[in-house]
Amino acid sequence: MPADWSDLLRCLELRSVLARSPESDSDTAIFEADSQHLELDRLFGGQVLAQFVRVAAAACPDKAVKSLHVQFIREGKGRRAVRYVARHVRIGRSFATLAIAAEQDGRVLATASVSLHVIESGPESRAFTSAVPSVLSPRFHIGHGLLPWEARSADDLNALTAQPPDYDLWMRTPTVDPALAEALVAYASDMNLIGTALRPFAGYNHHGNGSAWTAATTSHTVWFHRPFRTDDWLLVRHHSPVAAHSRCFGRGDVFTENGTLVASFAQEGLLRFHS
């Protein structure tokens, strides 16, 4: 079944297994979270990214997540709960660093280094590499099996003709607690970079993983620059500058409707074409 909004929200709720002691900055906090009910037999990496964000926020609630650096180690099993072990590496007045491991059956699936920062005032700049266009009309609505909210794009990741390795996606969730915004953008950031990397290759599109090609995310980073809401329109702009040696690399930016850059992300993935 495609991703379901209420099911995703359920997976962003954590169960505390071991709470951190407030007297120590080196104790471990352990949480569990459910997995989505998808057609996939494996875990979707975006779910793990979103849950890493939620675990970091729960383990260090007085600071905001500013960056998430993840290494995917092995495939997880779908529809199975995931345990997150969060260790406080350093807790300072302004910054904090956490090391988090995602586990199933005692095996580490992924590790994350998470940096958090208190919200501070300071000078701001707004420099753009290109103008942010107006939100596309409803006729550009697209369906995405892993994206349980409104999405619009003038690009077609289903095309089999060679295209530049760029992809723009407008998205907006239903009304939701803004505290979930970072987790929801982290979830979405894992969906389209490999598909974007495939665009220059005629005869291939983002369908066909396991048949025409094999792909998997190996590492993923997300940076959060400013507070934002996902129930306002966001433009997610993807670009893949290189694919080589059975790997591909991509990066992206997330803009609000008025052109403010609120998040960025980058990903390396395995990409093997079947002969």
mmCIF file of C-alpha atoms in Angstrom:
data_model
loop_
_atom_site.group_PDB
_atom_site.id
_atom_site.type_symbol
_atom_site.label_atom_id
_atom_site.label_comp_id
_atom_site.label_asym_id
_atom_site.label_seq_id
_atom_site.Cartn_x
_atom_site.Cartn_y
_atom_site.Cartn_z
ATOM 1 C CA MET A 1 0.000 0.000 0.000
ATOM 2 C CA PRO A 2 1.190 3.601 -0.534
ATOM 3 C CA ALA A 3 2.337 5.664 2.405
ATOM 4 C CA ASP A 4 -0.488 6.858 4.642
ATOM 5 C CA TRP A 5 -0.403 10.223 6.455
ATOM 6 C CA SER A 6 -1.770 8.971 9.778
ATOM 7 C CA ASP A 7 0.507 5.932 9.611
ATOM 8 C CA LEU A 8 3.552 8.173 9.106
ATOM 9 C CA LEU A 9 2.546 10.391 12.026
ATOM 10 C CA ARG A 10 2.195 7.258 14.182
ATOM 11 C CA CYS A 11 5.766 6.300 13.293
ATOM 12 C CA LEU A 12 7.015 9.700 14.473
ATOM 13 C CA GLU A 13 5.756 9.000 17.992
ATOM 14 C CA LEU A 14 8.500 7.605 20.225
ATOM 15 C CA ARG A 15 8.365 5.218 23.152
ATOM 16 C CA SER A 16 11.001 5.910 25.804
ATOM 17 C CA VAL A 17 12.855 2.770 26.869
ATOM 18 C CA LEU A 18 15.601 4.451 28.906
ATOM 19 C CA ALA A 19 15.478 8.145 29.759
ATOM 20 C CA ARG A 20 18.604 10.289 30.116
ATOM 21 C CA SER A 21 19.527 11.406 33.589
ATOM 22 C CA PRO A 22 19.465 15.229 33.858
ATOM 23 C CA GLU A 23 22.555 15.125 36.116
ATOM 24 C CA SER A 24 24.811 13.729 33.380
ATOM 25 C CA ASP A 25 25.732 14.848 29.868
ATOM 26 C CA SER A 26 27.051 11.426 28.861
ATOM 27 C CA ASP A 27 24.158 9.082 29.663
ATOM 28 C CA THR A 28 22.318 7.161 26.999
ATOM 29 C CA ALA A 29 18.673 7.553 26.058
ATOM 30 C CA ILE A 30 16.877 4.709 24.277
ATOM 31 C CA PHE A 31 13.666 5.018 22.271
ATOM 32 C CA GLU A 32 11.558 2.766 20.076
ATOM 33 C CA ALA A 33 9.391 3.710 17.116
ATOM 34 C CA ASP A 34 7.083 1.769 14.824
ATOM 35 C CA SER A 35 7.655 1.377 11.092
ATOM 36 C CA GLN A 36 5.368 2.260 8.232
ATOM 37 C CA HIS A 37 2.980 -0.242 6.706
ATOM 38 C CA LEU A 38 4.252 -0.164 3.131
ATOM 39 C CA GLU A 39 4.412 -2.685 0.311
ATOM 40 C CA LEU A 40 8.190 -2.696 0.763
ATOM 41 C CA ASP A 41 9.734 -5.600 2.661
ATOM 42 C CA ARG A 42 12.520 -3.270 3.765
ATOM 43 C CA LEU A 43 12.545 -0.052 5.739
ATOM 44 C CA PHE A 44 12.328 3.171 3.755
ATOM 45 C CA GLY A 45 15.396 5.258 4.543
ATOM 46 C CA GLY A 46 13.325 8.425 4.825
ATOM 47 C CA GLN A 47 11.464 6.931 7.767
ATOM 48 C CA VAL A 48 14.768 6.307 9.553
ATOM 49 C CA LEU A 49 15.950 9.864 8.816
ATOM 50 C CA ALA A 50 12.727 11.297 10.214
ATOM 51 C CA GLN A 51 12.958 9.155 13.332
ATOM 52 C CA PHE A 52 16.589 10.164 13.897
ATOM 53 C CA VAL A 53 15.402 13.788 13.964
ATOM 54 C CA ARG A 54 12.632 12.969 16.429
ATOM 55 C CA VAL A 55 14.996 11.020 18.693
ATOM 56 C CA ALA A 56 17.520 13.878 18.725
ATOM 57 C CA ALA A 57 14.799 16.370 19.637
ATOM 58 C CA ALA A 58 13.574 14.106 22.447
ATOM 59 C CA ALA A 59 17.073 13.437 23.790
ATOM 60 C CA CYS A 60 18.026 17.138 23.807
ATOM 61 C CA PRO A 61 14.749 19.086 24.044
ATOM 62 C CA ASP A 62 16.248 22.499 24.853
ATOM 63 C CA LYS A 63 17.971 22.819 21.445
ATOM 64 C CA ALA A 64 16.937 22.571 17.793
ATOM 65 C CA VAL A 65 18.359 20.022 15.342
ATOM 66 C CA LYS A 66 20.638 21.862 12.903
ATOM 67 C CA SER A 67 22.251 18.965 11.018
ATOM 68 C CA LEU A 68 21.927 15.222 10.650
ATOM 69 C CA HIS A 69 24.710 13.076 9.146
ATOM 70 C CA VAL A 70 23.685 9.451 8.554
ATOM 71 C CA GLN A 71 25.491 6.321 7.390
ATOM 72 C CA PHE A 72 23.210 3.482 6.253
ATOM 73 C CA ILE A 73 24.896 0.201 7.129
ATOM 74 C CA ARG A 74 22.432 -2.579 6.378
ATOM 75 C CA GLU A 75 18.872 -3.023 5.189
ATOM 76 C CA GLY A 76 16.146 -2.991 7.819
ATOM 77 C CA LYS A 77 12.969 -5.062 7.858
ATOM 78 C CA GLY A 78 9.701 -3.361 6.997
ATOM 79 C CA ARG A 79 6.775 -3.156 9.435
ATOM 80 C CA ARG A 80 9.123 -3.877 12.337
ATOM 81 C CA ALA A 81 9.846 -1.522 15.217
ATOM 82 C CA VAL A 82 13.232 0.208 15.318
ATOM 83 C CA ARG A 83 15.218 0.885 18.498
ATOM 84 C CA TYR A 84 17.260 4.100 18.713
ATOM 85 C CA VAL A 85 20.168 4.384 21.120
ATOM 86 C CA ALA A 86 21.169 8.036 21.611
ATOM 87 C CA ARG A 87 24.429 8.924 23.350
ATOM 88 C CA HIS A 88 25.237 12.461 24.429
ATOM 89 C CA VAL A 89 28.713 13.182 23.046
ATOM 90 C CA ARG A 90 28.785 16.766 24.278
ATOM 91 C CA ILE A 91 26.161 19.101 25.686
ATOM 92 C CA GLY A 92 27.179 22.756 25.731
ATOM 93 C CA ARG A 93 25.331 25.983 26.379
ATOM 94 C CA SER A 94 24.801 26.734 22.682
ATOM 95 C CA PHE A 95 25.563 23.485 20.857
ATOM 96 C CA ALA A 96 25.087 19.788 21.476
ATOM 97 C CA THR A 97 26.250 16.661 19.654
ATOM 98 C CA LEU A 98 24.527 13.277 19.774
ATOM 99 C CA ALA A 99 25.568 9.886 18.404
ATOM 100 C CA ILE A 100 22.526 7.750 17.586
ATOM 101 C CA ALA A 101 22.294 4.160 16.361
ATOM 102 C CA ALA A 102 19.197 2.622 14.772
ATOM 103 C CA GLU A 103 18.865 -1.089 15.558
ATOM 104 C CA GLN A 104 16.707 -4.112 14.804
ATOM 105 C CA ASP A 105 17.283 -7.502 16.436
ATOM 106 C CA GLY A 106 20.471 -6.156 18.042
ATOM 107 C CA ARG A 107 21.997 -5.272 14.653
ATOM 108 C CA VAL A 108 22.866 -1.700 13.745
ATOM 109 C CA LEU A 109 21.011 -0.508 10.637
ATOM 110 C CA ALA A 110 22.278 3.078 10.538
ATOM 111 C CA THR A 111 24.227 5.557 12.608
ATOM 112 C CA ALA A 112 23.735 9.304 12.904
ATOM 113 C CA SER A 113 25.814 12.186 14.156
ATOM 114 C CA VAL A 114 23.387 14.956 15.059
ATOM 115 C CA SER A 115 24.265 18.550 15.877
ATOM 116 C CA LEU A 116 21.832 20.790 17.754
ATOM 117 C CA HIS A 117 21.901 24.511 18.452
ATOM 118 C CA VAL A 118 19.874 26.927 20.534
ATOM 119 C CA ILE A 119 17.880 29.427 18.467
ATOM 120 C CA GLU A 120 19.936 32.637 18.357
ATOM 121 C CA SER A 121 19.358 35.991 16.684
ATOM 122 C CA GLY A 122 21.916 37.336 14.252
ATOM 123 C CA PRO A 123 22.457 38.820 10.776
ATOM 124 C CA GLU A 124 20.665 37.103 7.902
ATOM 125 C CA SER A 125 21.245 37.048 4.166
ATOM 126 C CA ARG A 126 19.159 35.787 1.248
ATOM 127 C CA ALA A 127 21.239 34.878 -1.782
ATOM 128 C CA PHE A 128 19.700 32.773 -4.535
ATOM 129 C CA THR A 129 21.283 30.804 -7.345
ATOM 130 C CA SER A 130 18.018 31.161 -9.291
ATOM 131 C CA ALA A 131 14.609 32.641 -8.662
ATOM 132 C CA VAL A 132 11.959 30.538 -6.977
ATOM 133 C CA PRO A 133 8.954 30.314 -9.318
ATOM 134 C CA SER A 134 5.307 30.508 -8.328
ATOM 135 C CA VAL A 135 3.603 27.419 -6.927
ATOM 136 C CA LEU A 136 2.391 25.192 -9.741
ATOM 137 C CA SER A 137 -1.342 24.894 -10.353
ATOM 138 C CA PRO A 138 -3.293 21.757 -9.315
ATOM 139 C CA ARG A 139 -3.054 20.365 -12.860
ATOM 140 C CA PHE A 140 0.586 19.522 -12.062
ATOM 141 C CA HIS A 141 -0.445 17.246 -9.176
ATOM 142 C CA ILE A 142 1.593 14.041 -9.027
ATOM 143 C CA GLY A 143 1.139 10.847 -7.063
ATOM 144 C CA HIS A 144 4.117 9.425 -5.178
ATOM 145 C CA GLY A 145 3.737 6.139 -3.349
ATOM 146 C CA LEU A 146 6.000 7.203 -0.488
ATOM 147 C CA LEU A 147 4.747 10.777 -0.185
ATOM 148 C CA PRO A 148 1.451 10.941 1.754
ATOM 149 C CA TRP A 149 0.676 14.612 1.050
ATOM 150 C CA GLU A 150 0.102 17.073 -1.791
ATOM 151 C CA ALA A 151 2.881 17.237 -4.414
ATOM 152 C CA ARG A 152 3.183 19.042 -7.751
ATOM 153 C CA SER A 153 5.892 18.952 -10.416
ATOM 154 C CA ALA A 154 6.372 19.990 -14.035
ATOM 155 C CA ASP A 155 9.168 17.414 -14.368
ATOM 156 C CA ASP A 156 8.579 13.724 -15.015
ATOM 157 C CA LEU A 157 10.722 11.152 -13.243
ATOM 158 C CA ASN A 158 8.866 8.489 -15.254
ATOM 159 C CA ALA A 159 10.346 9.719 -18.559
ATOM 160 C CA LEU A 160 12.600 7.272 -20.405
ATOM 161 C CA THR A 161 14.259 9.931 -22.559
ATOM 162 C CA ALA A 162 17.541 11.480 -21.392
ATOM 163 C CA GLN A 163 17.003 14.636 -19.328
ATOM 164 C CA PRO A 164 19.204 16.983 -17.279
ATOM 165 C CA PRO A 165 19.826 15.677 -13.720
ATOM 166 C CA ASP A 166 17.499 18.215 -12.065
ATOM 167 C CA TYR A 167 14.088 17.839 -10.461
ATOM 168 C CA ASP A 168 11.809 20.404 -8.795
ATOM 169 C CA LEU A 169 8.970 19.343 -6.506
ATOM 170 C CA TRP A 170 6.418 21.519 -4.729
ATOM 171 C CA MET A 171 4.923 19.893 -1.627
ATOM 172 C CA ARG A 172 2.597 20.717 1.234
ATOM 173 C CA THR A 173 1.455 18.492 4.092
ATOM 174 C CA PRO A 174 -1.902 18.596 5.848
ATOM 175 C CA THR A 175 -2.038 20.870 8.893
ATOM 176 C CA VAL A 176 0.484 19.502 11.374
ATOM 177 C CA ASP A 177 2.397 20.443 14.519
ATOM 178 C CA PRO A 178 5.380 22.590 13.399
ATOM 179 C CA ALA A 179 7.549 20.568 15.793
ATOM 180 C CA LEU A 180 7.396 17.787 13.175
ATOM 181 C CA ALA A 181 8.581 19.976 10.283
ATOM 182 C CA GLU A 182 12.250 18.929 10.342
ATOM 183 C CA ALA A 183 11.384 15.244 10.564
ATOM 184 C CA LEU A 184 8.936 15.505 7.650
ATOM 185 C CA VAL A 185 11.453 17.291 5.406
ATOM 186 C CA ALA A 186 14.119 14.720 6.343
ATOM 187 C CA TYR A 187 11.633 12.013 5.300
ATOM 188 C CA ALA A 188 10.990 13.680 1.930
ATOM 189 C CA SER A 189 14.681 14.357 1.256
ATOM 190 C CA ASP A 190 15.349 10.630 0.666
ATOM 191 C CA MET A 191 12.791 10.160 -2.113
ATOM 192 C CA ASN A 192 14.035 11.633 -5.373
ATOM 193 C CA LEU A 193 17.814 12.093 -5.520
ATOM 194 C CA ILE A 194 18.509 8.659 -7.022
ATOM 195 C CA GLY A 195 15.669 9.211 -9.505
ATOM 196 C CA THR A 196 17.253 12.565 -10.365
ATOM 197 C CA ALA A 197 20.635 10.871 -10.905
ATOM 198 C CA LEU A 198 18.970 8.454 -13.361
ATOM 199 C CA ARG A 199 17.520 11.210 -15.576
ATOM 200 C CA PRO A 200 20.532 11.509 -17.967
ATOM 201 C CA PHE A 201 20.376 7.769 -18.795
ATOM 202 C CA ALA A 202 17.996 7.063 -21.669
ATOM 203 C CA GLY A 203 15.799 4.014 -21.083
ATOM 204 C CA TYR A 204 15.856 4.303 -17.282
ATOM 205 C CA ASN A 205 13.627 6.094 -14.809
ATOM 206 C CA HIS A 206 13.032 6.023 -11.068
ATOM 207 C CA HIS A 207 10.981 2.825 -11.376
ATOM 208 C CA GLY A 208 12.805 -0.476 -11.752
ATOM 209 C CA ASN A 209 14.898 -0.828 -8.609
ATOM 210 C CA GLY A 210 15.769 -4.508 -8.396
ATOM 211 C CA SER A 211 14.944 -5.228 -12.046
ATOM 212 C CA ALA A 212 16.609 -2.710 -14.410
ATOM 213 C CA TRP A 213 18.929 -1.354 -11.750
ATOM 214 C CA THR A 214 19.770 -1.657 -8.064
ATOM 215 C CA ALA A 215 20.053 1.350 -5.789
ATOM 216 C CA ALA A 216 20.273 2.100 -2.089
ATOM 217 C CA THR A 217 21.173 5.136 -0.018
ATOM 218 C CA THR A 218 24.601 4.772 1.600
ATOM 219 C CA SER A 219 24.941 8.154 3.322
ATOM 220 C CA HIS A 220 22.670 11.153 3.769
ATOM 221 C CA THR A 221 23.002 14.594 5.349
ATOM 222 C CA VAL A 222 20.361 17.218 6.084
ATOM 223 C CA TRP A 223 20.967 20.773 7.315
ATOM 224 C CA PHE A 224 18.220 22.956 8.780
ATOM 225 C CA HIS A 225 18.803 26.693 8.385
ATOM 226 C CA ARG A 226 15.611 28.373 9.634
ATOM 227 C CA PRO A 227 12.316 27.367 11.264
ATOM 228 C CA PHE A 228 9.556 26.561 8.768
ATOM 229 C CA ARG A 229 6.219 24.798 8.429
ATOM 230 C CA THR A 230 5.448 21.910 6.084
ATOM 231 C CA ASP A 231 1.744 22.790 5.868
ATOM 232 C CA ASP A 232 2.856 25.829 3.832
ATOM 233 C CA TRP A 233 4.120 25.237 0.286
ATOM 234 C CA LEU A 234 7.789 24.226 0.014
ATOM 235 C CA LEU A 235 9.877 23.903 -3.138
ATOM 236 C CA VAL A 236 12.295 20.960 -3.005
ATOM 237 C CA ARG A 237 14.978 21.439 -5.667
ATOM 238 C CA HIS A 238 17.133 18.386 -6.549
ATOM 239 C CA HIS A 239 20.360 18.160 -8.565
ATOM 240 C CA SER A 240 22.739 15.247 -9.212
ATOM 241 C CA PRO A 241 26.163 16.420 -10.500
ATOM 242 C CA VAL A 242 27.795 12.984 -10.853
ATOM 243 C CA ALA A 243 27.236 9.247 -11.178
ATOM 244 C CA ALA A 244 30.355 7.039 -11.362
ATOM 245 C CA HIS A 245 31.790 3.733 -10.140
ATOM 246 C CA SER A 246 28.289 2.350 -9.360
ATOM 247 C CA ARG A 247 27.609 5.301 -7.071
ATOM 248 C CA CYS A 248 25.619 8.478 -7.511
ATOM 249 C CA PHE A 249 25.636 11.751 -5.638
ATOM 250 C CA GLY A 250 22.918 14.348 -5.325
ATOM 251 C CA ARG A 251 22.037 17.426 -3.338
ATOM 252 C CA GLY A 252 19.009 19.579 -2.774
ATOM 253 C CA ASP A 253 17.597 22.733 -1.251
ATOM 254 C CA VAL A 254 14.236 23.450 0.335
ATOM 255 C CA PHE A 255 12.664 26.890 -0.152
ATOM 256 C CA THR A 256 9.517 28.495 1.172
ATOM 257 C CA GLU A 257 7.041 30.021 -1.263
ATOM 258 C CA ASN A 258 8.634 33.464 -0.779
ATOM 259 C CA GLY A 259 12.093 32.126 -1.690
ATOM 260 C CA THR A 260 13.622 31.689 1.776
ATOM 261 C CA LEU A 261 16.104 28.809 1.991
ATOM 262 C CA VAL A 262 15.149 26.722 5.050
ATOM 263 C CA ALA A 263 16.973 23.388 4.573
ATOM 264 C CA SER A 264 19.552 21.637 2.395
ATOM 265 C CA PHE A 265 20.475 17.993 1.924
ATOM 266 C CA ALA A 266 22.978 15.737 0.160
ATOM 267 C CA GLN A 267 23.119 12.026 -0.512
ATOM 268 C CA GLU A 268 25.399 9.338 -1.864
ATOM 269 C CA GLY A 269 23.830 6.145 -3.137
ATOM 270 C CA LEU A 270 24.651 2.812 -4.684
ATOM 271 C CA LEU A 271 23.545 2.706 -8.357
ATOM 272 C CA ARG A 272 24.214 -0.474 -10.338
ATOM 273 C CA PHE A 273 22.765 -1.042 -13.800
ATOM 274 C CA HIS A 274 21.823 -4.611 -14.643
ATOM 275 C CA SER A 275 23.423 -5.981 -17.789
#
